[in-house]
Coordinates of N, CA and C in Angstrom, one line a residue:
M1 N 53.3 91.3 87.3 CA 53.4 91.0 85.9 C 52.9 92.2 85.1
M2 N 51.8 92.8 85.6 CA 51.2 94.0 84.8 C 52.2 95.1 84.8
T3 N 53.0 95.3 85.8 CA 54.0 96.4 85.8 C 55.1 96.1 84.8
K4 N 55.5 94.8 84.7 CA 56.5 94.5 83.7 C 56.0 94.8 82.3
V5 N 54.8 94.4 82.0 CA 54.2 94.6 80.7 C 54.1 96.1 80.5
S6 N 53.6 96.9 81.4 CA 53.5 98.3 81.3 C 54.8 99.0 81.1
G7 N 55.8 98.5 81.9 CA 57.2 99.0 81.7 C 57.7 98.7 80.3
F8 N 57.5 97.5 79.8 CA 58.0 97.2 78.5 C 57.3 98.0 77.4
I9 N 56.0 98.2 77.5 CA 55.3 99.0 76.5 C 55.8 100.4 76.6
F10 N 56.0 101.0 77.8 CA 56.5 102.3 77.9 C 57.9 102.4 77.3
G11 N 58.7 101.4 77.6 CA 60.1 101.4 77.1 C 60.1 101.4 75.6
V12 N 59.3 100.5 75.0 CA 59.2 100.4 73.5 C 58.7 101.7 72.9
C13 N 57.6 102.3 73.5 CA 57.1 103.5 73.0 C 58.1 104.7 73.2
F14 N 58.8 104.7 74.3 CA 59.8 105.8 74.5 C 60.9 105.7 73.5
I15 N 61.5 104.4 73.3 CA 62.5 104.2 72.4 C 62.1 104.6 70.9
F16 N 60.8 104.1 70.6 CA 60.3 104.4 69.3 C 60.1 105.9 69.1
S17 N 59.5 106.5 70.1 CA 59.3 108.0 69.9 C 60.6 108.8 69.8
S18 N 61.5 108.3 70.6 CA 62.8 109.0 70.6 C 63.5 108.8 69.2
A19 N 63.4 107.5 68.7 CA 64.1 107.2 67.5 C 63.3 108.0 66.3
C20 N 62.0 108.0 66.4 CA 61.3 108.6 65.3 C 61.1 110.1 65.5
G21 N 61.1 110.6 66.7 CA 61.0 112.0 67.0 C 62.1 112.8 66.4
Q22 N 63.3 112.2 66.4 CA 64.5 112.8 65.8 C 64.5 112.5 64.3
A23 N 65.4 111.8 63.9 CA 65.4 111.4 62.5 C 65.5 109.9 62.4
P24 N 64.4 109.2 62.2 CA 64.4 107.8 62.2 C 65.4 107.2 61.2
N25 N 66.1 106.2 61.7 CA 67.0 105.5 60.8 C 66.3 104.4 60.0
F26 N 65.6 104.8 59.0 CA 65.0 103.9 58.1 C 66.0 103.0 57.5
I27 N 65.6 101.7 57.4 CA 66.5 100.8 56.7 C 65.8 100.5 55.3
L28 N 66.4 101.1 54.3 CA 65.7 101.1 53.0 C 66.3 100.2 51.9
T29 N 67.6 100.0 52.0 CA 68.3 99.2 51.0 C 68.7 97.8 51.5
S30 N 68.9 96.9 50.6 CA 69.4 95.6 51.0 C 70.7 95.6 51.7
D31 N 71.6 96.5 51.4 CA 72.8 96.7 52.1 C 72.6 97.1 53.5
Q32 N 71.8 98.1 53.7 CA 71.5 98.5 55.1 C 70.8 97.4 55.9
N33 N 69.9 96.7 55.3 CA 69.3 95.6 55.9 C 70.2 94.5 56.3
N34 N 71.1 94.1 55.4 CA 72.1 93.0 55.8 C 73.0 93.5 56.9
K35 N 73.4 94.8 56.9 CA 74.3 95.3 58.0 C 73.5 95.2 59.3
W36 N 72.2 95.6 59.3 CA 71.4 95.5 60.5 C 71.3 94.1 61.0
I37 N 71.0 93.1 60.1 CA 70.9 91.7 60.6 C 72.2 91.3 61.1
D38 N 73.4 91.6 60.5 CA 74.7 91.2 61.0 C 75.0 91.8 62.4
S39 N 74.5 93.1 62.6 CA 74.7 93.7 63.9 C 74.0 93.1 65.0
L40 N 72.8 92.5 64.7 CA 72.0 91.8 65.7 C 72.8 90.5 66.3
K41 N 73.6 89.9 65.4 CA 74.3 88.7 65.8 C 75.2 88.9 67.0
T42 N 75.6 90.1 67.3 CA 76.6 90.3 68.4 C 75.9 90.7 69.7
L43 N 74.6 90.9 69.6 CA 73.8 91.3 70.8 C 73.3 90.2 71.6
P44 N 73.1 90.4 73.0 CA 72.4 89.4 73.8 C 70.9 89.4 73.4
L45 N 70.2 88.3 73.8 CA 68.8 88.1 73.5 C 67.9 89.3 73.7
E46 N 68.0 89.9 74.9 CA 67.1 91.0 75.3 C 67.3 92.2 74.3
Q47 N 68.5 92.5 73.9 CA 68.8 93.6 73.0 C 68.4 93.2 71.6
Q48 N 68.6 92.0 71.2 CA 68.1 91.5 69.9 C 66.6 91.7 69.8
L49 N 65.9 91.3 70.8 CA 64.4 91.4 70.7 C 64.0 92.9 70.7
A50 N 64.7 93.7 71.5 CA 64.4 95.2 71.5 C 64.6 95.8 70.1
A51 N 65.7 95.4 69.5 CA 66.1 95.9 68.2 C 65.1 95.5 67.2
I52 N 64.6 94.2 67.2 CA 63.6 93.7 66.3 C 62.3 94.5 66.5
N53 N 61.9 94.7 67.8 CA 60.7 95.4 68.0 C 60.7 96.8 67.5
I54 N 61.8 97.5 67.7 CA 62.0 98.9 67.2 C 61.9 98.8 65.6
R55 N 62.6 97.9 65.0 CA 62.6 97.8 63.6 C 61.2 97.5 63.0
L56 N 60.4 96.6 63.7 CA 59.0 96.4 63.3 C 58.2 97.7 63.4
L57 N 58.4 98.4 64.4 CA 57.6 99.6 64.6 C 58.0 100.7 63.6
I58 N 59.3 100.9 63.4 CA 59.7 101.9 62.4 C 59.3 101.5 61.0
D59 N 59.4 100.2 60.7 CA 59.0 99.7 59.4 C 57.6 99.9 59.0
T60 N 56.7 100.3 60.0 CA 55.3 100.5 59.6 C 55.2 101.8 58.7
N61 N 56.3 102.6 58.7 CA 56.3 103.8 57.8 C 57.0 103.5 56.5
I62 N 57.4 102.3 56.2 CA 58.0 102.0 55.0 C 57.1 101.1 54.1
Y63 N 56.9 101.6 52.9 CA 56.1 100.9 51.9 C 57.1 100.2 51.0
V64 N 57.0 98.9 50.9 CA 57.9 98.1 50.1 C 57.3 97.9 48.7
R65 N 58.0 98.3 47.7 CA 57.7 97.9 46.3 C 58.7 96.9 45.8
Q66 N 58.3 95.9 45.3 CA 59.2 94.9 44.8 C 60.1 95.5 43.7
F67 N 59.5 96.2 42.8 CA 60.3 96.8 41.7 C 59.8 98.2 41.5
Y68 N 60.7 99.1 41.3 CA 60.3 100.4 40.9 C 61.5 100.9 40.0
N69 N 61.1 101.6 38.9 CA 62.0 101.9 37.8 C 63.3 102.7 38.2
D70 N 63.1 103.8 38.9 CA 64.2 104.7 39.1 C 65.0 104.4 40.4
R71 N 64.5 103.4 41.2 CA 65.2 103.0 42.4 C 65.4 104.1 43.4
I72 N 64.6 105.1 43.2 CA 64.6 106.3 44.2 C 63.5 106.1 45.2
R73 N 63.8 106.3 46.4 CA 62.8 106.3 47.5 C 62.1 107.6 47.6
I74 N 60.8 107.6 47.6 CA 60.0 108.8 47.5 C 59.1 108.8 48.8
S75 N 58.9 110.0 49.3 CA 57.9 110.1 50.4 C 56.6 110.7 49.7
D76 N 55.5 110.4 50.3 CA 54.2 110.9 49.8 C 54.1 112.4 50.1
S77 N 53.0 113.0 49.7 CA 52.8 114.4 49.9 C 52.9 114.8 51.4
L78 N 52.5 113.9 52.3 CA 52.6 114.2 53.7 C 54.0 114.0 54.3
G79 N 54.8 113.3 53.5 CA 56.2 113.1 53.9 C 56.3 111.9 54.9
N80 N 55.3 111.1 55.0 CA 55.3 110.0 56.0 C 55.4 108.6 55.4
R81 N 55.5 108.5 54.1 CA 55.6 107.2 53.5 C 57.0 107.1 52.7
V82 N 57.8 106.1 53.0 CA 59.1 106.0 52.4 C 59.1 104.7 51.7
Y83 N 59.7 104.6 50.6 CA 59.8 103.4 49.8 C 61.1 102.7 50.1
G84 N 61.1 101.4 50.2 CA 62.3 100.7 50.5 C 62.4 99.4 49.7
D85 N 63.5 98.7 49.7 CA 63.7 97.5 49.0 C 63.0 96.3 49.6
G86 N 63.0 96.2 50.9 CA 62.3 95.0 51.5 C 62.7 94.9 53.0
K87 N 62.0 94.0 53.6 CA 62.1 93.8 55.1 C 62.4 92.3 55.3
P88 N 63.2 92.0 56.3 CA 63.5 90.6 56.6 C 62.2 89.8 56.9
S89 N 62.2 88.5 56.6 CA 61.1 87.7 56.9 C 61.2 87.3 58.4
L90 N 60.1 87.1 59.1 CA 60.1 86.7 60.5 C 59.5 85.3 60.6
V91 N 60.2 84.4 61.2 CA 59.7 83.0 61.4 C 59.6 82.7 62.8
V92 N 58.4 82.5 63.3 CA 58.2 82.2 64.7 C 57.8 80.8 64.9
G93 N 58.5 80.0 65.6 CA 58.2 78.6 65.9 C 58.0 77.8 64.6
G94 N 58.8 78.2 63.6 CA 58.7 77.4 62.3 C 57.7 78.0 61.3
Y95 N 56.9 79.0 61.7 CA 55.8 79.6 60.9 C 56.2 81.0 60.4
F96 N 56.2 81.2 59.1 CA 56.4 82.5 58.6 C 55.3 83.5 59.0
M97 N 55.7 84.6 59.5 CA 54.7 85.7 59.9 C 54.8 86.7 58.7
I98 N 53.7 86.9 58.0 CA 53.7 87.8 56.9 C 53.4 89.2 57.4
I99 N 54.4 90.1 57.2 CA 54.3 91.5 57.6 C 54.6 92.3 56.3
D100 N 53.5 92.7 55.7 CA 53.7 93.5 54.4 C 53.0 94.8 54.5
N101 N 52.8 95.4 53.4 CA 52.3 96.8 53.3 C 50.8 96.8 53.8
G102 N 50.1 95.7 53.8 CA 48.7 95.7 54.2 C 48.6 95.3 55.7
T103 N 49.6 95.0 56.4 CA 49.5 94.7 57.8 C 49.1 95.9 58.6
K104 N 48.1 95.7 59.5 CA 47.6 96.8 60.3 C 48.6 97.1 61.4
N105 N 48.8 98.4 61.8 CA 49.7 98.8 62.8 C 49.3 98.1 64.1
G106 N 48.0 97.9 64.4 CA 47.6 97.2 65.6 C 48.2 95.8 65.8
Q107 N 48.2 95.1 64.6 CA 48.8 93.7 64.6 C 50.3 93.8 64.9
I108 N 50.9 94.7 64.4 CA 52.4 94.8 64.6 C 52.6 95.2 66.1
I109 N 51.9 96.1 66.7 CA 52.0 96.4 68.1 C 51.8 95.2 68.9
K110 N 50.7 94.4 68.6 CA 50.5 93.1 69.4 C 51.7 92.2 69.2
L111 N 52.2 92.1 68.0 CA 53.4 91.2 67.8 C 54.6 91.7 68.7
T112 N 54.8 93.0 68.7 CA 56.0 93.5 69.5 C 55.8 93.2 71.0
K113 N 54.6 93.2 71.5 CA 54.3 92.8 72.9 C 54.7 91.4 73.2
L114 N 54.6 90.5 72.2 CA 55.0 89.1 72.4 C 56.5 88.8 72.2
L115 N 57.2 89.8 71.6 CA 58.6 89.5 71.3 C 59.4 89.9 72.5
T116 N 59.3 89.1 73.6 CA 60.1 89.3 74.8 C 60.7 87.9 75.2
A117 N 61.7 88.0 76.1 CA 62.4 86.8 76.5 C 61.5 85.8 77.3
H118 N 60.3 86.3 77.7 CA 59.3 85.4 78.3 C 58.8 84.4 77.2
Y119 N 58.6 84.8 76.0 CA 58.1 84.0 75.0 C 59.2 83.4 74.0
I120 N 60.3 84.2 73.9 CA 61.3 83.8 72.9 C 62.6 83.5 73.6
K121 N 63.1 82.3 73.3 CA 64.4 81.9 74.0 C 65.6 82.0 73.1
E122 N 65.4 82.1 71.8 CA 66.6 82.2 70.9 C 66.2 83.0 69.6
V123 N 67.1 83.7 69.1 CA 67.0 84.4 67.8 C 68.1 83.9 66.9
G124 N 67.6 83.4 65.7 CA 68.5 82.9 64.7 C 68.4 83.9 63.5
L125 N 69.6 84.2 62.9 CA 69.6 85.2 61.8 C 70.3 84.7 60.6
L126 N 69.7 84.9 59.4 CA 70.3 84.6 58.1 C 70.2 85.9 57.3
S127 N 71.3 86.5 56.9 CA 71.2 87.6 56.0 C 71.2 87.1 54.6
S128 N 70.7 88.0 53.7 CA 70.6 87.6 52.3 C 72.0 87.5 51.6
N129 N 73.1 87.9 52.3 CA 74.4 87.7 51.9 C 74.8 86.2 52.0
N130 N 74.2 85.5 52.8 CA 74.5 84.1 53.0 C 73.8 83.3 51.9
P131 N 74.6 82.5 51.1 CA 74.0 81.8 49.9 C 72.9 80.8 50.4
K132 N 73.0 80.3 51.6 CA 72.1 79.3 52.1 C 70.7 79.9 52.2
T133 N 70.6 81.2 52.5 CA 69.3 81.8 52.7 C 68.4 81.7 51.4
L134 N 68.9 82.1 50.3 CA 68.2 82.0 49.1 C 68.0 80.6 48.6
A135 N 69.0 79.8 48.8 CA 68.9 78.4 48.4 C 67.8 77.6 49.1
L136 N 67.7 77.9 50.4 CA 66.7 77.2 51.2 C 65.3 77.8 51.2
Y137 N 65.3 79.2 51.2 CA 64.0 79.8 51.4 C 63.5 80.6 50.1
G138 N 64.2 80.6 49.1 CA 63.8 81.3 47.9 C 63.6 82.8 48.1
T139 N 62.5 83.3 47.5 CA 62.2 84.8 47.6 C 61.9 85.2 49.0
K140 N 61.4 84.3 49.9 CA 61.2 84.7 51.3 C 62.4 85.1 52.0
G141 N 63.6 84.6 51.5 CA 64.9 84.9 52.1 C 65.6 86.1 51.4
L142 N 64.9 86.7 50.5 CA 65.5 87.8 49.7 C 66.1 88.9 50.5
H143 N 65.5 89.2 51.7 CA 66.0 90.3 52.6 C 66.4 89.8 53.9
G144 N 66.7 88.5 54.0 CA 67.1 87.9 55.3 C 66.0 87.3 56.0
I145 N 66.3 86.5 57.0 CA 65.3 85.8 57.8 C 65.7 85.9 59.3
I146 N 64.7 86.2 60.1 CA 64.8 86.2 61.6 C 64.0 85.0 62.1
F147 N 64.7 84.1 62.7 CA 64.1 82.9 63.3 C 64.0 83.1 64.8
L148 N 62.7 82.9 65.3 CA 62.5 83.0 66.7 C 62.1 81.7 67.3
T149 N 62.8 81.2 68.3 CA 62.5 79.9 68.9 C 61.7 80.2 70.2
M150 N 60.6 79.5 70.4 CA 59.8 79.8 71.6 C 60.3 79.2 72.8
T151 N 60.0 79.8 74.0 CA 60.4 79.2 75.2 C 59.6 77.9 75.5
K152 N 58.3 78.0 75.1 CA 57.4 76.9 75.3 C 56.5 76.8 74.0
K153 N 56.3 75.6 73.5 CA 55.5 75.4 72.3 C 54.1 76.0 72.4
K154 N 53.5 75.9 73.6 CA 52.1 76.4 73.7 C 52.0 77.9 73.4
Y155 N 53.1 78.7 73.5 CA 53.1 80.1 73.2 C 52.8 80.4 71.7
L156 N 53.1 79.4 70.9 CA 52.9 79.6 69.4 C 51.5 80.0 69.1
R157 N 50.5 79.6 69.9 CA 49.1 79.9 69.6 C 48.9 81.4 69.7
K158 N 49.6 82.1 70.7 CA 49.5 83.5 70.8 C 49.9 84.3 69.6
F159 N 51.0 83.8 68.9 CA 51.5 84.4 67.7 C 50.5 84.0 66.5
Q160 N 50.0 82.8 66.5 CA 49.1 82.4 65.4 C 47.8 83.3 65.5
R161 N 47.3 83.7 66.7 CA 46.1 84.5 66.8 C 46.3 85.8 66.1
L162 N 47.5 86.3 65.9 CA 47.7 87.6 65.3 C 47.3 87.5 63.8
N163 N 47.1 86.3 63.3 CA 46.7 86.1 61.9 C 47.7 86.7 60.9
L164 N 49.0 86.5 61.2 CA 50.1 87.0 60.2 C 50.7 85.7 59.7
K165 N 50.0 85.1 58.8 CA 50.4 83.7 58.3 C 50.5 83.6 56.8
S166 N 51.1 82.6 56.4 CA 51.2 82.3 55.0 C 50.6 80.9 54.7
N167 N 49.3 80.9 54.7 CA 48.5 79.7 54.4 C 49.0 78.4 55.2
G168 N 49.5 78.7 56.4 CA 49.9 77.6 57.3 C 51.1 76.8 56.9
Y169 N 51.8 77.3 55.9 CA 53.0 76.6 55.5 C 54.1 76.7 56.5
R170 N 54.7 75.6 56.9 CA 55.6 75.5 58.0 C 57.0 75.1 57.5
Y171 N 58.0 75.9 57.9 CA 59.4 75.5 57.6 C 60.0 75.0 58.9
T172 N 60.7 73.9 58.9 CA 61.3 73.5 60.1 C 62.8 73.3 60.0

């Protein structure tokens, strides 16, 4: 079991460092985000989860501003902060996981360790192009929604311990 976890962590770190070591493909606009979500629909579960993990890790470098006047994405003086339109919402076992600009990288890394086929049996996707998304979820669906169904209900506690929640509000 430990070698599987170590192998997964190494794989995610390798893919992340390879992706970011070259020129990371930041997803900054709503159009890019919708294309990314639509591309996930064609992948098998393991690849969907890997793509979501990579996206979560790369998104740690993206600062989302709801509104900015010139609509230009700017990097800070160090060149490591990029501004984007938004990130998809993540719903695990019916609970929205809030991942915003204030989320600590350690929490995101812990989350990516849980996004495996051991814990997740199905990925459901709604892009913001789908009229149902905004009608059902309002502004939380503005950039699409990723629904993750657990293999066992008891695993939800592991996700809840990450403390990425929205006041316990549950969508079913």
